[in-house]
Amino acid sequence: MTPQDLRRHFPALEDKAYMNWASIGLIPGPAVAAGSAALAAQAELGDGIITDAKPTLERLRQRSARLIGADPGEVAFLRNTVEGVSTIASGFPWRSGDNVLVGTVEFPANVYPWLHAQRKGMEVRFVEPSEGALSVDDFAAAADEHTRMIAVSAVQFTNGYRIDLGALSEFCQERDIRLAVDSIQALAIAPFDVSETPIDYMAAGVHKWLCGPVGFGFFYVRQDRLDELELNEVGHGSHVRPGDSWTEYDWPLREDAGRFEAGALSFAHAAACDAALELFEETGVATIHGHATGLAQLLIEGLQSEGYRPLLPQPASQAAGIVTFKSERHSPESIEERLRDAGIFISLREGAVRISIHGANTSDEIDALIAALP
Ligand SMILES: Cc1ncc(COP(=O)(O)O)c(C=O)c1O
């Protein structure tokens, strides 16, 4: 499927230019249909939905594992990024005096769970980016012999900077430091493959670039780290029921990452997510990334020629779909308003205008954005 074909699955793009995927993605038509069908199935079947939904859950587990180069047994479905990060932060076997390195530019979803885990005797050590974006060198300078974990976003939400995860992974492996990645700003827009770039844990909601529903997320735990995490939540979902009884509480714990799915999952969310992911699989993340970073480059050049200041005009290898900029002459709010009046939807973050470009966007939309700027 080409980016043009992908675009046809987003009916909302017929009458607006949406460049706000880094905030909330539009849900493509087939995903709306699949989610609605799952609700209709429960309306019709009642408890038959459990059998009915099984193949979808299985397919989604395979698809989400393929997306990140993992084994299906290493993937769990949770509600959002925070739940995934909390599962790591609260479940990790901290020793008193340990520290975790966290950037000062992280979204709170990747900060509060670590701060909360300080009650376990570990310390959150904040790392300041030295040159606008967090780099491997920044982490290397902050790490010491008590550093047990580095928590980082694959793509920074404020400026779209894609950290060199390969180099960070090597750094962590050499020092036996765990690497926990918030990948919500990377999945479906930038290559992300744990079979090439080993990490220990990953958490991501699906409601941004993956264009799934709000309230559903992927969690990855490397096979050999499964038993490292203490479970915060356990329930019937975390266990295997060996026979027919529901009240013999001697069920063994699931051997795969499914043990983190303590109770019932949202079948409607899973079905919608599966259909959205199918579109991205058919298009290919490498194609989407090439398309989006090409448009981002056009945008950066257009902005510069109009006197705007892109914050991080990074090379495509370190870019995802986000471009942020400021103006000496106009406030971010007035720029957003002008763009909204022209039917172009973007967002503001930390005093800058943030444009997020996906595979479904076009060069005409970039031209229209440049033309609409004050
Ligand atoms: C880097 C990053 N992580 C996480 C989130 C969201 O976290 P959650 O899925 O828990 O709502 C966002 C944006 O909302 C984000 O930009």
Coordinates of C-alpha atoms and ligand atoms in Angstrom, one line a residue:
M1 CA 0.0 0.0 0.0
T2 CA 1.4 3.4 -0.9
P3 CA 1.1 6.5 1.4
Q4 CA -1.6 7.7 -1.0
D5 CA -3.6 4.5 -0.5
L6 CA -3.1 4.8 3.3
R7 CA -4.6 8.3 3.2
R8 CA -7.8 7.0 1.7
H9 CA -8.5 5.1 4.9
F10 CA -8.8 8.4 6.9
P11 CA -12.1 10.0 5.8
A12 CA -11.4 13.0 8.1
L13 CA -8.6 14.0 5.8
E14 CA -11.0 14.9 3.1
D15 CA -11.8 18.2 4.6
K16 CA -8.9 19.1 6.9
A17 CA -5.1 18.9 7.1
Y18 CA -4.3 17.0 10.2
M19 CA -0.8 17.3 11.5
N20 CA -1.3 16.5 15.1
W21 CA -0.6 12.7 15.2
A22 CA 1.9 13.2 18.0
S23 CA -1.0 14.2 20.2
I24 CA -3.9 11.9 19.2
G25 CA -4.1 10.0 15.9
L26 CA -7.1 9.9 13.7
I27 CA -8.7 6.4 13.7
P28 CA -8.8 5.0 10.2
G29 CA -12.2 3.8 8.8
P30 CA -11.4 0.0 9.0
A31 CA -10.4 0.4 12.6
V32 CA -13.7 2.2 13.5
A33 CA -15.6 -0.6 11.7
A34 CA -13.6 -3.4 13.5
G35 CA -14.1 -1.8 16.9
S36 CA -17.8 -1.2 16.3
A37 CA -18.2 -4.8 15.1
A38 CA -16.6 -6.1 18.3
L39 CA -19.2 -4.1 20.3
A40 CA -22.0 -5.4 18.1
A41 CA -20.7 -8.9 18.7
Q42 CA -21.1 -8.5 22.4
A43 CA -24.5 -7.0 22.0
E44 CA -25.5 -10.1 20.0
L45 CA -23.5 -12.9 21.7
G46 CA -23.0 -11.9 25.3
D47 CA -20.4 -14.2 26.8
G48 CA -19.9 -15.7 23.3
I49 CA -17.7 -12.7 22.7
I50 CA -14.9 -14.3 24.6
T51 CA -14.5 -17.1 22.0
D52 CA -15.4 -14.7 19.2
A53 CA -12.6 -12.2 20.2
K54 CA -9.8 -14.8 20.6
P55 CA -8.6 -14.8 17.0
T56 CA -8.4 -11.0 17.0
L57 CA -6.4 -10.9 20.2
E58 CA -4.1 -13.6 18.9
R59 CA -3.6 -11.8 15.5
L60 CA -3.0 -8.5 17.3
R61 CA -0.4 -10.1 19.5
Q62 CA 1.4 -11.4 16.4
R63 CA 1.1 -8.1 14.6
S64 CA 2.3 -6.0 17.5
A65 CA 5.2 -8.3 18.1
R66 CA 6.1 -8.1 14.4
L67 CA 6.0 -4.4 14.5
I68 CA 8.7 -4.2 17.1
G69 CA 10.7 -7.3 16.2
A70 CA 9.7 -9.2 19.3
D71 CA 8.3 -12.6 20.1
P72 CA 4.5 -12.7 20.7
G73 CA 5.2 -14.1 24.2
E74 CA 7.1 -10.9 25.0
V75 CA 4.1 -8.6 24.4
A76 CA 1.2 -7.7 26.7
F77 CA -1.8 -5.4 26.2
L78 CA -2.2 -2.8 28.9
R79 CA -4.2 0.5 29.0
N80 CA -1.6 3.1 28.2
T81 CA 2.1 4.1 28.5
V82 CA 1.8 5.0 32.2
E83 CA 0.6 1.6 33.1
G84 CA 3.5 0.0 31.2
V85 CA 6.1 2.3 32.8
S86 CA 4.6 1.8 36.2
T87 CA 4.8 -2.0 35.7
I88 CA 8.5 -1.6 35.3
A89 CA 9.2 1.1 37.9
S90 CA 7.2 -0.6 40.6
G91 CA 8.1 -4.2 39.7
F92 CA 11.9 -3.8 39.3
P93 CA 13.9 -5.3 42.2
W94 CA 15.5 -2.0 43.3
R95 CA 18.2 -2.1 45.9
S96 CA 18.7 0.8 48.3
G97 CA 20.9 3.5 46.7
D98 CA 20.2 2.4 43.1
N99 CA 19.4 5.1 40.6
V100 CA 17.5 5.5 37.4
L101 CA 18.4 8.1 34.8
V102 CA 15.4 10.1 33.4
G103 CA 15.6 13.0 31.0
T104 CA 14.3 16.5 32.1
V105 CA 12.5 16.6 28.7
E106 CA 10.4 13.5 29.2
F107 CA 6.6 13.5 29.0
P108 CA 5.2 13.0 32.6
A109 CA 4.1 9.5 31.7
N110 CA 7.8 8.6 31.8
V111 CA 8.6 10.5 34.9
Y112 CA 5.9 10.1 37.6
P113 CA 6.0 6.3 37.7
W114 CA 9.8 6.6 38.4
L115 CA 9.3 9.3 41.1
H116 CA 6.6 7.2 42.7
A117 CA 9.0 4.2 42.8
Q118 CA 11.5 6.2 44.9
R119 CA 9.5 5.0 47.9
K120 CA 11.4 1.7 47.3
G121 CA 14.7 3.3 48.1
M122 CA 15.9 4.1 44.7
E123 CA 16.7 7.6 43.4
V124 CA 15.6 9.3 40.2
R125 CA 18.5 11.2 38.7
F126 CA 17.4 13.7 36.2
V127 CA 19.5 14.2 33.1
E128 CA 19.7 17.6 31.3
P129 CA 20.1 17.6 27.5
S130 CA 23.3 19.3 26.7
E131 CA 22.4 20.3 23.1
G132 CA 18.7 20.7 22.9
A133 CA 18.0 17.0 22.7
L134 CA 19.0 14.1 25.1
S135 CA 22.0 12.2 23.7
V136 CA 23.8 9.0 24.7
D137 CA 26.7 11.2 25.9
D138 CA 24.3 13.0 28.3
F139 CA 23.3 9.6 29.9
A140 CA 26.9 8.4 29.9
A141 CA 28.0 11.5 31.8
A142 CA 25.3 11.0 34.4
A143 CA 25.6 7.3 35.0
D144 CA 27.6 5.8 37.9
E145 CA 28.1 2.4 39.5
H146 CA 24.6 2.7 41.1
T147 CA 22.7 3.2 37.9
R148 CA 20.5 0.2 37.2
M149 CA 18.1 1.7 34.7
I150 CA 17.9 4.3 31.9
A151 CA 14.3 5.4 31.0
V152 CA 14.0 7.3 27.8
S153 CA 11.6 8.1 25.0
A154 CA 12.6 6.7 21.6
V155 CA 11.4 10.0 20.1
Q156 CA 11.2 13.2 22.3
F157 CA 7.7 14.6 22.3
T158 CA 8.8 18.3 22.3
N159 CA 11.1 18.3 19.3
G160 CA 10.9 14.9 17.6
Y161 CA 14.5 14.0 18.3
R162 CA 15.1 10.3 17.8
I163 CA 17.8 9.2 20.1
D164 CA 20.5 6.8 18.9
L165 CA 18.9 3.8 20.6
G166 CA 21.5 1.5 19.1
A167 CA 24.3 3.3 20.9
L168 CA 22.3 3.7 24.1
S169 CA 21.5 0.0 24.0
E170 CA 25.2 -0.9 23.7
F171 CA 26.1 1.5 26.5
C172 CA 23.5 -0.2 28.7
Q173 CA 24.5 -3.7 27.9
E174 CA 28.2 -3.0 28.6
R175 CA 27.3 -1.8 32.1
D176 CA 24.5 -4.2 32.8
I177 CA 22.1 -1.2 33.0
R178 CA 18.4 -1.9 32.0
L179 CA 17.0 0.1 29.2
A180 CA 13.3 1.0 29.5
V181 CA 11.8 2.8 26.4
D182 CA 8.7 4.9 26.0
S183 CA 8.0 4.3 22.3
I184 CA 4.7 6.0 21.9
Q185 CA 6.2 8.7 19.7
A186 CA 8.0 6.2 17.5
L187 CA 5.8 3.2 16.8
A188 CA 4.3 3.2 13.2
I189 CA 6.3 6.4 12.3
A190 CA 9.9 5.3 12.8
P191 CA 11.8 2.0 12.6
F192 CA 11.8 0.3 16.0
D193 CA 13.2 -3.2 16.2
V194 CA 14.2 -4.9 19.5
S195 CA 15.7 -7.8 17.6
E196 CA 18.3 -5.4 16.1
T197 CA 18.5 -3.0 19.1
P198 CA 18.1 -4.9 22.3
I199 CA 16.2 -3.2 25.0
D200 CA 14.8 -4.6 28.2
Y201 CA 11.3 -3.0 28.5
M202 CA 9.0 -0.9 26.4
A203 CA 5.7 0.8 26.9
A204 CA 3.4 2.7 24.5
G205 CA -0.2 3.7 24.2
V206 CA -1.6 3.2 20.7
H207 CA -3.5 6.4 20.4
K208 CA -0.9 8.5 18.5
W209 CA 0.9 7.4 15.4
L210 CA -0.5 3.9 15.7
C211 CA -4.0 5.5 15.2
G212 CA -5.6 3.1 17.7
P213 CA -8.2 4.0 20.3
V214 CA -7.3 6.0 23.5
G215 CA -7.0 3.6 26.4
F216 CA -5.1 0.7 24.9
G217 CA -1.3 0.1 24.9
F218 CA 1.5 -2.3 24.2
F219 CA 4.0 -3.5 26.7
Y220 CA 7.2 -5.4 25.9
V221 CA 9.4 -7.3 28.2
R222 CA 12.4 -9.1 27.0
Q223 CA 12.0 -12.9 27.5
D224 CA 14.9 -13.2 30.0
R225 CA 13.6 -10.2 32.0
L226 CA 10.1 -11.6 32.6
D227 CA 10.8 -13.1 36.0
E228 CA 12.8 -10.0 37.0
L229 CA 9.6 -7.9 37.5
E230 CA 7.5 -8.4 40.5
L231 CA 3.8 -8.2 39.5
N232 CA 1.9 -5.3 40.9
E233 CA -1.5 -6.6 39.7
V234 CA -2.4 -10.2 39.4
G235 CA -5.7 -11.8 38.6
H236 CA -7.4 -14.6 36.6
G237 CA -5.8 -13.1 33.4
S238 CA -2.3 -13.5 34.7
H239 CA -2.8 -17.3 35.3
V240 CA -3.6 -20.4 33.3
R241 CA -6.8 -22.2 34.4
P242 CA -5.8 -25.8 34.3
G243 CA -9.3 -27.3 34.6
D244 CA -12.9 -26.2 34.8
S245 CA -12.9 -24.8 38.3
W246 CA -12.8 -21.1 38.9
T247 CA -12.4 -21.4 42.7
E248 CA -9.4 -23.7 43.0
Y249 CA -6.8 -20.9 43.4
D250 CA -3.8 -23.0 42.5
W251 CA -3.5 -21.9 38.8
P252 CA 0.0 -21.5 37.5
L253 CA 1.3 -18.1 36.4
R254 CA 1.4 -17.5 32.7
E255 CA 4.9 -18.1 31.4
D256 CA 4.7 -15.2 28.9
A257 CA 4.2 -11.5 29.1
G258 CA 0.4 -12.2 29.2
R259 CA 0.9 -12.5 33.0
F260 CA 0.7 -8.6 33.0
E261 CA -2.8 -8.7 31.7
A262 CA -4.5 -9.2 35.1
G263 CA -8.1 -9.1 34.1
A264 CA -10.5 -8.7 31.1
L265 CA -9.2 -6.8 28.1
S266 CA -11.1 -4.4 25.9
F267 CA -12.0 -6.5 22.8
A268 CA -13.3 -3.5 21.0
H269 CA -10.1 -1.6 21.5
A270 CA -8.1 -4.6 20.5
A271 CA -10.1 -5.1 17.3
A272 CA -9.7 -1.5 16.3
C273 CA -6.0 -1.5 17.0
D274 CA -5.6 -4.7 15.0
A275 CA -7.3 -3.2 11.9
A276 CA -5.2 0.0 12.2
L277 CA -2.0 -2.0 12.6
E278 CA -2.9 -4.0 9.5
L279 CA -2.9 -0.8 7.4
F280 CA 0.6 0.2 8.8
E281 CA 1.9 -3.3 8.1
E282 CA 0.6 -3.2 4.5
T283 CA 2.3 0.2 4.0
G284 CA 5.5 -0.6 5.9
V285 CA 7.0 1.6 8.6
A286 CA 10.1 2.2 6.5
T287 CA 8.0 3.6 3.7
I288 CA 6.0 5.7 6.1
H289 CA 9.2 7.0 7.8
G290 CA 10.8 7.9 4.5
H291 CA 7.6 9.7 3.3
A292 CA 7.1 11.6 6.6
T293 CA 10.7 12.7 7.0
G294 CA 10.8 13.8 3.4
L295 CA 7.8 16.0 4.1
A296 CA 9.4 17.2 7.3
Q297 CA 12.4 18.3 5.3
L298 CA 10.2 20.2 2.9
L299 CA 8.5 21.9 5.9
I300 CA 11.8 22.8 7.5
E301 CA 13.1 24.4 4.3
G302 CA 9.7 26.3 3.9
L303 CA 9.8 27.5 7.4
Q304 CA 13.4 28.7 7.1
S305 CA 12.6 30.6 3.9
E306 CA 9.7 32.3 5.7
G307 CA 11.9 33.4 8.6
Y308 CA 10.7 30.9 11.1
R309 CA 13.2 29.0 13.3
P310 CA 12.9 25.2 13.3
L311 CA 14.2 24.0 16.7
L312 CA 16.0 20.9 15.6
P313 CA 16.5 20.5 11.9
Q314 CA 17.8 17.0 12.3
P315 CA 18.9 14.6 9.6
A316 CA 16.3 12.0 8.5
S317 CA 18.2 9.2 10.4
Q318 CA 17.4 11.1 13.7
A319 CA 14.0 12.3 12.8
A320 CA 10.5 10.9 13.2
G321 CA 7.6 12.9 12.0
I322 CA 7.8 15.9 14.4
V323 CA 9.0 19.4 13.5
T324 CA 8.8 22.2 16.0
F325 CA 9.5 25.8 15.5
K326 CA 9.3 29.3 17.0
S327 CA 8.9 32.8 15.5
E328 CA 10.5 36.1 16.6
R329 CA 7.4 37.9 15.3
H330 CA 4.4 35.8 16.2
S331 CA 3.2 34.0 19.3
P332 CA 2.7 30.2 19.0
E333 CA -1.0 30.8 19.9
S334 CA -1.5 33.2 17.0
I335 CA 0.2 30.8 14.6
E336 CA -2.0 27.9 15.8
E337 CA -5.1 30.1 15.4
R338 CA -4.1 31.1 11.8
L339 CA -3.5 27.5 10.8
R340 CA -6.7 26.3 12.4
D341 CA -8.6 29.0 10.4
A342 CA -7.0 27.5 7.3
G343 CA -8.2 24.0 8.3
I344 CA -4.7 22.8 9.5
F345 CA -4.6 21.1 12.9
I346 CA -1.4 21.1 14.9
S347 CA -0.5 21.6 18.6
L348 CA 1.7 23.7 20.8
R349 CA 4.3 22.2 23.2
E350 CA 6.6 24.1 25.6
G351 CA 6.2 27.4 23.9
A352 CA 6.8 26.1 20.4
V353 CA 4.6 25.1 17.5
R354 CA 4.6 21.3 16.9
I355 CA 3.8 19.9 13.6
S356 CA 3.5 16.1 13.4
I357 CA 3.5 14.5 9.9
H358 CA 2.4 10.9 9.2
G359 CA 2.4 8.7 6.2
A360 CA -1.1 9.9 5.2
N361 CA 0.0 13.5 4.8
T362 CA 0.9 15.1 1.5
S363 CA 3.3 17.7 0.1
D364 CA 0.2 19.8 -0.8
E365 CA -0.6 20.0 2.9
I366 CA 2.9 21.2 3.7
D367 CA 2.6 23.9 1.0
A368 CA -0.7 24.9 2.4
L369 CA 0.7 25.2 5.9
I370 CA 3.6 27.4 4.7
A371 CA 1.2 29.5 2.8
A372 CA -1.1 29.9 5.8
L373 CA 1.6 31.1 8.2
P374 CA 1.2 34.7 9.5
Ligands
LIG1 C1 6.4 10.6 25.1 C2 5.0 10.3 25.6 N1 4.7 9.3 26.4 C3 3.5 9.0 26.9 C4 2.4 9.8 26.5 C5 1.0 9.4 26.9 O1 1.0 8.5 28.0 P1 -0.3 7.6 28.2 O2 -0.3 6.6 27.1 O3 -0.1 6.9 29.5 O4 -1.5 8.5 28.2 C6 2.6 10.9 25.6 C7 1.6 11.8 25.2 O5 0.4 11.9 25.6 C8 3.9 11.2 25.2 O6 4.2 12.2 24.3

